[in-house]
């Protein structure tokens, strides 16, 4: 602030300037504290961002491995079901064969002898 011709130089002006300087210094300190606080907040946010990025990468890798494992297990299950179905079909066919042989064995002995003789005579 400049001194004009109407303001007498003196203690009052000097005191006012000291108060103004003190107020400016206080505002400067407040601003500096706010800047330091903002820098600290930026540092915390960057730290959190780095940690979350690492967690995301780790979780993504785990998800990929789990998905691959699930796909592998589904394929194994499908192969196992196919083998099981084939084995069931073979066993059903064998049961039918055995039931047919059992039905043939139920025919009377004399009738089987007659059939055997007729086959040989042909």
mmCIF file of the C-alpha atoms, coordinates in Angstrom:
data_MODEL
# 
_entry.id   MODEL 
# 
loop_
_atom_site.group_PDB 
_atom_site.id 
_atom_site.type_symbol 
_atom_site.label_atom_id 
_atom_site.label_alt_id 
_atom_site.label_comp_id 
_atom_site.label_asym_id 
_atom_site.label_entity_id 
_atom_site.label_seq_id 
_atom_site.pdbx_PDB_ins_code 
_atom_site.Cartn_x 
_atom_site.Cartn_y 
_atom_site.Cartn_z 
_atom_site.occupancy 
_atom_site.B_iso_or_equiv 
_atom_site.pdbx_formal_charge 
_atom_site.auth_seq_id 
_atom_site.auth_comp_id 
_atom_site.auth_asym_id 
_atom_site.auth_atom_id 
_atom_site.pdbx_PDB_model_num 
ATOM 1   C CA . UNK A 1 1   ? 0.000   0.000    0.000   1.00 0.00 ? 1   UNK A CA 1 
ATOM 2   C CA . UNK A 1 2   ? 1.333   3.416    -0.867  1.00 0.00 ? 2   UNK A CA 1 
ATOM 3   C CA . UNK A 1 3   ? 1.210   6.489    1.302   1.00 0.00 ? 3   UNK A CA 1 
ATOM 4   C CA . UNK A 1 4   ? -0.652  9.458    -0.107  1.00 0.00 ? 4   UNK A CA 1 
ATOM 5   C CA . UNK A 1 5   ? -0.370  13.112   0.872   1.00 0.00 ? 5   UNK A CA 1 
ATOM 6   C CA . UNK A 1 6   ? -3.338  13.051   3.266   1.00 0.00 ? 6   UNK A CA 1 
ATOM 7   C CA . UNK A 1 7   ? -2.169  10.176   5.451   1.00 0.00 ? 7   UNK A CA 1 
ATOM 8   C CA . UNK A 1 8   ? 0.222   11.301   8.151   1.00 0.00 ? 8   UNK A CA 1 
ATOM 9   C CA . UNK A 1 9   ? 3.176   9.036    8.644   1.00 0.00 ? 9   UNK A CA 1 
ATOM 10  C CA . UNK A 1 10  ? 3.214   7.586    12.081  1.00 0.00 ? 10  UNK A CA 1 
ATOM 11  C CA . UNK A 1 11  ? 2.651   4.763    14.480  1.00 0.00 ? 11  UNK A CA 1 
ATOM 12  C CA . UNK A 1 12  ? -0.941  4.065    13.411  1.00 0.00 ? 12  UNK A CA 1 
ATOM 13  C CA . UNK A 1 13  ? 0.086   3.489    9.798   1.00 0.00 ? 13  UNK A CA 1 
ATOM 14  C CA . UNK A 1 14  ? 3.002   1.374    10.899  1.00 0.00 ? 14  UNK A CA 1 
ATOM 15  C CA . UNK A 1 15  ? 0.741   -0.716   13.137  1.00 0.00 ? 15  UNK A CA 1 
ATOM 16  C CA . UNK A 1 16  ? -1.803  -1.151   10.333  1.00 0.00 ? 16  UNK A CA 1 
ATOM 17  C CA . UNK A 1 17  ? 0.935   -2.334   7.969   1.00 0.00 ? 17  UNK A CA 1 
ATOM 18  C CA . UNK A 1 18  ? 2.227   -4.793   10.582  1.00 0.00 ? 18  UNK A CA 1 
ATOM 19  C CA . UNK A 1 19  ? -1.277  -6.185   11.027  1.00 0.00 ? 19  UNK A CA 1 
ATOM 20  C CA . UNK A 1 20  ? -1.689  -6.463   7.267   1.00 0.00 ? 20  UNK A CA 1 
ATOM 21  C CA . UNK A 1 21  ? 1.660   -8.257   7.005   1.00 0.00 ? 21  UNK A CA 1 
ATOM 22  C CA . UNK A 1 22  ? 0.670   -10.614  9.839   1.00 0.00 ? 22  UNK A CA 1 
ATOM 23  C CA . UNK A 1 23  ? -2.656  -11.341  8.141   1.00 0.00 ? 23  UNK A CA 1 
ATOM 24  C CA . UNK A 1 24  ? -0.934  -12.009  4.800   1.00 0.00 ? 24  UNK A CA 1 
ATOM 25  C CA . UNK A 1 25  ? 1.575   -14.307  6.532   1.00 0.00 ? 25  UNK A CA 1 
ATOM 26  C CA . UNK A 1 26  ? -1.274  -16.147  8.234   1.00 0.00 ? 26  UNK A CA 1 
ATOM 27  C CA . UNK A 1 27  ? -3.112  -16.578  4.922   1.00 0.00 ? 27  UNK A CA 1 
ATOM 28  C CA . UNK A 1 28  ? 0.155   -17.754  3.360   1.00 0.00 ? 28  UNK A CA 1 
ATOM 29  C CA . UNK A 1 29  ? 0.590   -20.359  6.124   1.00 0.00 ? 29  UNK A CA 1 
ATOM 30  C CA . UNK A 1 30  ? -3.027  -21.497  5.720   1.00 0.00 ? 30  UNK A CA 1 
ATOM 31  C CA . UNK A 1 31  ? -2.536  -21.802  1.963   1.00 0.00 ? 31  UNK A CA 1 
ATOM 32  C CA . UNK A 1 32  ? 0.715   -23.715  2.469   1.00 0.00 ? 32  UNK A CA 1 
ATOM 33  C CA . UNK A 1 33  ? -1.009  -26.071  4.904   1.00 0.00 ? 33  UNK A CA 1 
ATOM 34  C CA . UNK A 1 34  ? -3.797  -26.612  2.383   1.00 0.00 ? 34  UNK A CA 1 
ATOM 35  C CA . UNK A 1 35  ? -1.259  -27.380  -0.348  1.00 0.00 ? 35  UNK A CA 1 
ATOM 36  C CA . UNK A 1 36  ? 0.566   -29.817  1.948   1.00 0.00 ? 36  UNK A CA 1 
ATOM 37  C CA . UNK A 1 37  ? -2.763  -31.442  2.861   1.00 0.00 ? 37  UNK A CA 1 
ATOM 38  C CA . UNK A 1 38  ? -3.705  -31.684  -0.811  1.00 0.00 ? 38  UNK A CA 1 
ATOM 39  C CA . UNK A 1 39  ? -0.326  -33.241  -1.636  1.00 0.00 ? 39  UNK A CA 1 
ATOM 40  C CA . UNK A 1 40  ? -0.792  -35.744  1.169   1.00 0.00 ? 40  UNK A CA 1 
ATOM 41  C CA . UNK A 1 41  ? -4.280  -36.597  -0.116  1.00 0.00 ? 41  UNK A CA 1 
ATOM 42  C CA . UNK A 1 42  ? -2.905  -37.054  -3.645  1.00 0.00 ? 42  UNK A CA 1 
ATOM 43  C CA . UNK A 1 43  ? -0.251  -39.388  -2.222  1.00 0.00 ? 43  UNK A CA 1 
ATOM 44  C CA . UNK A 1 44  ? -2.883  -41.452  -0.375  1.00 0.00 ? 44  UNK A CA 1 
ATOM 45  C CA . UNK A 1 45  ? -5.081  -41.636  -3.461  1.00 0.00 ? 45  UNK A CA 1 
ATOM 46  C CA . UNK A 1 46  ? -2.110  -42.703  -5.615  1.00 0.00 ? 46  UNK A CA 1 
ATOM 47  C CA . UNK A 1 47  ? -1.175  -45.371  -3.033  1.00 0.00 ? 47  UNK A CA 1 
ATOM 48  C CA . UNK A 1 48  ? -4.762  -46.645  -2.983  1.00 0.00 ? 48  UNK A CA 1 
ATOM 49  C CA . UNK A 1 49  ? -4.895  -46.608  -6.760  1.00 0.00 ? 49  UNK A CA 1 
ATOM 50  C CA . UNK A 1 50  ? -1.675  -48.628  -6.990  1.00 0.00 ? 50  UNK A CA 1 
ATOM 51  C CA . UNK A 1 51  ? -2.942  -51.151  -4.429  1.00 0.00 ? 51  UNK A CA 1 
ATOM 52  C CA . UNK A 1 52  ? -6.297  -51.496  -6.178  1.00 0.00 ? 52  UNK A CA 1 
ATOM 53  C CA . UNK A 1 53  ? -4.589  -51.916  -9.549  1.00 0.00 ? 53  UNK A CA 1 
ATOM 54  C CA . UNK A 1 54  ? -2.465  -54.738  -8.113  1.00 0.00 ? 54  UNK A CA 1 
ATOM 55  C CA . UNK A 1 55  ? -5.541  -56.358  -6.569  1.00 0.00 ? 55  UNK A CA 1 
ATOM 56  C CA . UNK A 1 56  ? -7.360  -56.087  -9.891  1.00 0.00 ? 56  UNK A CA 1 
ATOM 57  C CA . UNK A 1 57  ? -4.483  -57.785  -11.735 1.00 0.00 ? 57  UNK A CA 1 
ATOM 58  C CA . UNK A 1 58  ? -4.283  -60.527  -9.128  1.00 0.00 ? 58  UNK A CA 1 
ATOM 59  C CA . UNK A 1 59  ? -8.032  -61.092  -9.157  1.00 0.00 ? 59  UNK A CA 1 
ATOM 60  C CA . UNK A 1 60  ? -8.086  -61.104  -12.951 1.00 0.00 ? 60  UNK A CA 1 
ATOM 61  C CA . UNK A 1 61  ? -5.380  -63.794  -13.006 1.00 0.00 ? 61  UNK A CA 1 
ATOM 62  C CA . UNK A 1 62  ? -7.275  -65.866  -10.428 1.00 0.00 ? 62  UNK A CA 1 
ATOM 63  C CA . UNK A 1 63  ? -10.488 -65.506  -12.421 1.00 0.00 ? 63  UNK A CA 1 
ATOM 64  C CA . UNK A 1 64  ? -8.748  -66.591  -15.628 1.00 0.00 ? 64  UNK A CA 1 
ATOM 65  C CA . UNK A 1 65  ? -7.242  -69.653  -13.910 1.00 0.00 ? 65  UNK A CA 1 
ATOM 66  C CA . UNK A 1 66  ? -10.570 -70.535  -12.314 1.00 0.00 ? 66  UNK A CA 1 
ATOM 67  C CA . UNK A 1 67  ? -12.386 -70.175  -15.627 1.00 0.00 ? 67  UNK A CA 1 
ATOM 68  C CA . UNK A 1 68  ? -9.809  -72.380  -17.367 1.00 0.00 ? 68  UNK A CA 1 
ATOM 69  C CA . UNK A 1 69  ? -10.128 -74.974  -14.583 1.00 0.00 ? 69  UNK A CA 1 
ATOM 70  C CA . UNK A 1 70  ? -13.929 -74.909  -14.813 1.00 0.00 ? 70  UNK A CA 1 
ATOM 71  C CA . UNK A 1 71  ? -13.748 -75.422  -18.584 1.00 0.00 ? 71  UNK A CA 1 
ATOM 72  C CA . UNK A 1 72  ? -11.296 -78.300  -18.134 1.00 0.00 ? 72  UNK A CA 1 
ATOM 73  C CA . UNK A 1 73  ? -13.546 -79.938  -15.539 1.00 0.00 ? 73  UNK A CA 1 
ATOM 74  C CA . UNK A 1 74  ? -16.608 -79.542  -17.767 1.00 0.00 ? 74  UNK A CA 1 
ATOM 75  C CA . UNK A 1 75  ? -14.744 -81.254  -20.609 1.00 0.00 ? 75  UNK A CA 1 
ATOM 76  C CA . UNK A 1 76  ? -13.650 -84.088  -18.311 1.00 0.00 ? 76  UNK A CA 1 
ATOM 77  C CA . UNK A 1 77  ? -17.220 -84.483  -17.097 1.00 0.00 ? 77  UNK A CA 1 
ATOM 78  C CA . UNK A 1 78  ? -18.522 -84.647  -20.666 1.00 0.00 ? 78  UNK A CA 1 
ATOM 79  C CA . UNK A 1 79  ? -15.918 -87.303  -21.562 1.00 0.00 ? 79  UNK A CA 1 
ATOM 80  C CA . UNK A 1 80  ? -16.770 -89.253  -18.431 1.00 0.00 ? 80  UNK A CA 1 
ATOM 81  C CA . UNK A 1 81  ? -20.498 -89.115  -19.201 1.00 0.00 ? 81  UNK A CA 1 
ATOM 82  C CA . UNK A 1 82  ? -19.837 -90.313  -22.746 1.00 0.00 ? 82  UNK A CA 1 
ATOM 83  C CA . UNK A 1 83  ? -17.764 -93.270  -21.500 1.00 0.00 ? 83  UNK A CA 1 
ATOM 84  C CA . UNK A 1 84  ? -20.439 -94.055  -18.925 1.00 0.00 ? 84  UNK A CA 1 
ATOM 85  C CA . UNK A 1 85  ? -23.187 -93.999  -21.557 1.00 0.00 ? 85  UNK A CA 1 
ATOM 86  C CA . UNK A 1 86  ? -21.151 -96.269  -23.840 1.00 0.00 ? 86  UNK A CA 1 
ATOM 87  C CA . UNK A 1 87  ? -20.515 -98.674  -20.982 1.00 0.00 ? 87  UNK A CA 1 
ATOM 88  C CA . UNK A 1 88  ? -24.213 -98.701  -20.068 1.00 0.00 ? 88  UNK A CA 1 
ATOM 89  C CA . UNK A 1 89  ? -25.079 -99.482  -23.700 1.00 0.00 ? 89  UNK A CA 1 
ATOM 90  C CA . UNK A 1 90  ? -22.590 -102.382 -23.747 1.00 0.00 ? 90  UNK A CA 1 
ATOM 91  C CA . UNK A 1 91  ? -23.986 -103.755 -20.507 1.00 0.00 ? 91  UNK A CA 1 
ATOM 92  C CA . UNK A 1 92  ? -27.578 -103.489 -21.748 1.00 0.00 ? 92  UNK A CA 1 
ATOM 93  C CA . UNK A 1 93  ? -26.616 -105.326 -24.913 1.00 0.00 ? 93  UNK A CA 1 
ATOM 94  C CA . UNK A 1 94  ? -24.921 -108.041 -22.847 1.00 0.00 ? 94  UNK A CA 1 
ATOM 95  C CA . UNK A 1 95  ? -28.009 -108.335 -20.598 1.00 0.00 ? 95  UNK A CA 1 
ATOM 96  C CA . UNK A 1 96  ? -30.164 -108.781 -23.688 1.00 0.00 ? 96  UNK A CA 1 
ATOM 97  C CA . UNK A 1 97  ? -27.805 -111.481 -24.910 1.00 0.00 ? 97  UNK A CA 1 
ATOM 98  C CA . UNK A 1 98  ? -27.865 -113.283 -21.591 1.00 0.00 ? 98  UNK A CA 1 
ATOM 99  C CA . UNK A 1 99  ? -31.641 -112.996 -21.353 1.00 0.00 ? 99  UNK A CA 1 
ATOM 100 C CA . UNK A 1 100 ? -31.898 -114.504 -24.846 1.00 0.00 ? 100 UNK A CA 1 
ATOM 101 C CA . UNK A 1 101 ? -29.605 -117.347 -23.847 1.00 0.00 ? 101 UNK A CA 1 
ATOM 102 C CA . UNK A 1 102 ? -31.629 -117.837 -20.674 1.00 0.00 ? 102 UNK A CA 1 
ATOM 103 C CA . UNK A 1 103 ? -34.850 -118.005 -22.670 1.00 0.00 ? 103 UNK A CA 1 
ATOM 104 C CA . UNK A 1 104 ? -33.238 -120.570 -24.942 1.00 0.00 ? 104 UNK A CA 1 
ATOM 105 C CA . UNK A 1 105 ? -32.092 -122.553 -21.937 1.00 0.00 ? 105 UNK A CA 1 
ATOM 106 C CA . UNK A 1 106 ? -35.654 -122.649 -20.630 1.00 0.00 ? 106 UNK A CA 1 
ATOM 107 C CA . UNK A 1 107 ? -36.871 -124.756 -23.510 1.00 0.00 ? 107 UNK A CA 1 
ATOM 108 C CA . UNK A 1 108 ? -37.279 -128.340 -22.553 1.00 0.00 ? 108 UNK A CA 1 
ATOM 109 C CA . UNK A 1 109 ? -34.456 -130.782 -22.899 1.00 0.00 ? 109 UNK A CA 1 
ATOM 110 C CA . UNK A 1 110 ? -36.288 -133.057 -25.348 1.00 0.00 ? 110 UNK A CA 1 
ATOM 111 C CA . UNK A 1 111 ? -37.123 -130.102 -27.572 1.00 0.00 ? 111 UNK A CA 1 
ATOM 112 C CA . UNK A 1 112 ? -33.488 -128.949 -27.595 1.00 0.00 ? 112 UNK A CA 1 
ATOM 113 C CA . UNK A 1 113 ? -32.392 -132.487 -28.532 1.00 0.00 ? 113 UNK A CA 1 
ATOM 114 C CA . UNK A 1 114 ? -34.881 -132.578 -31.394 1.00 0.00 ? 114 UNK A CA 1 
ATOM 115 C CA . UNK A 1 115 ? -33.656 -129.184 -32.673 1.00 0.00 ? 115 UNK A CA 1 
ATOM 116 C CA . UNK A 1 116 ? -30.045 -130.286 -32.454 1.00 0.00 ? 116 UNK A CA 1 
ATOM 117 C CA . UNK A 1 117 ? -30.768 -133.524 -34.357 1.00 0.00 ? 117 UNK A CA 1 
ATOM 118 C CA . UNK A 1 118 ? -32.735 -131.685 -37.051 1.00 0.00 ? 118 UNK A CA 1 
ATOM 119 C CA . UNK A 1 119 ? -29.857 -129.207 -37.531 1.00 0.00 ? 119 UNK A CA 1 
ATOM 120 C CA . UNK A 1 120 ? -27.419 -132.027 -38.011 1.00 0.00 ? 120 UNK A CA 1 
ATOM 121 C CA . UNK A 1 121 ? -29.666 -133.849 -40.458 1.00 0.00 ? 121 UNK A CA 1 
ATOM 122 C CA . UNK A 1 122 ? -29.962 -130.897 -42.803 1.00 0.00 ? 122 UNK A CA 1 
# 
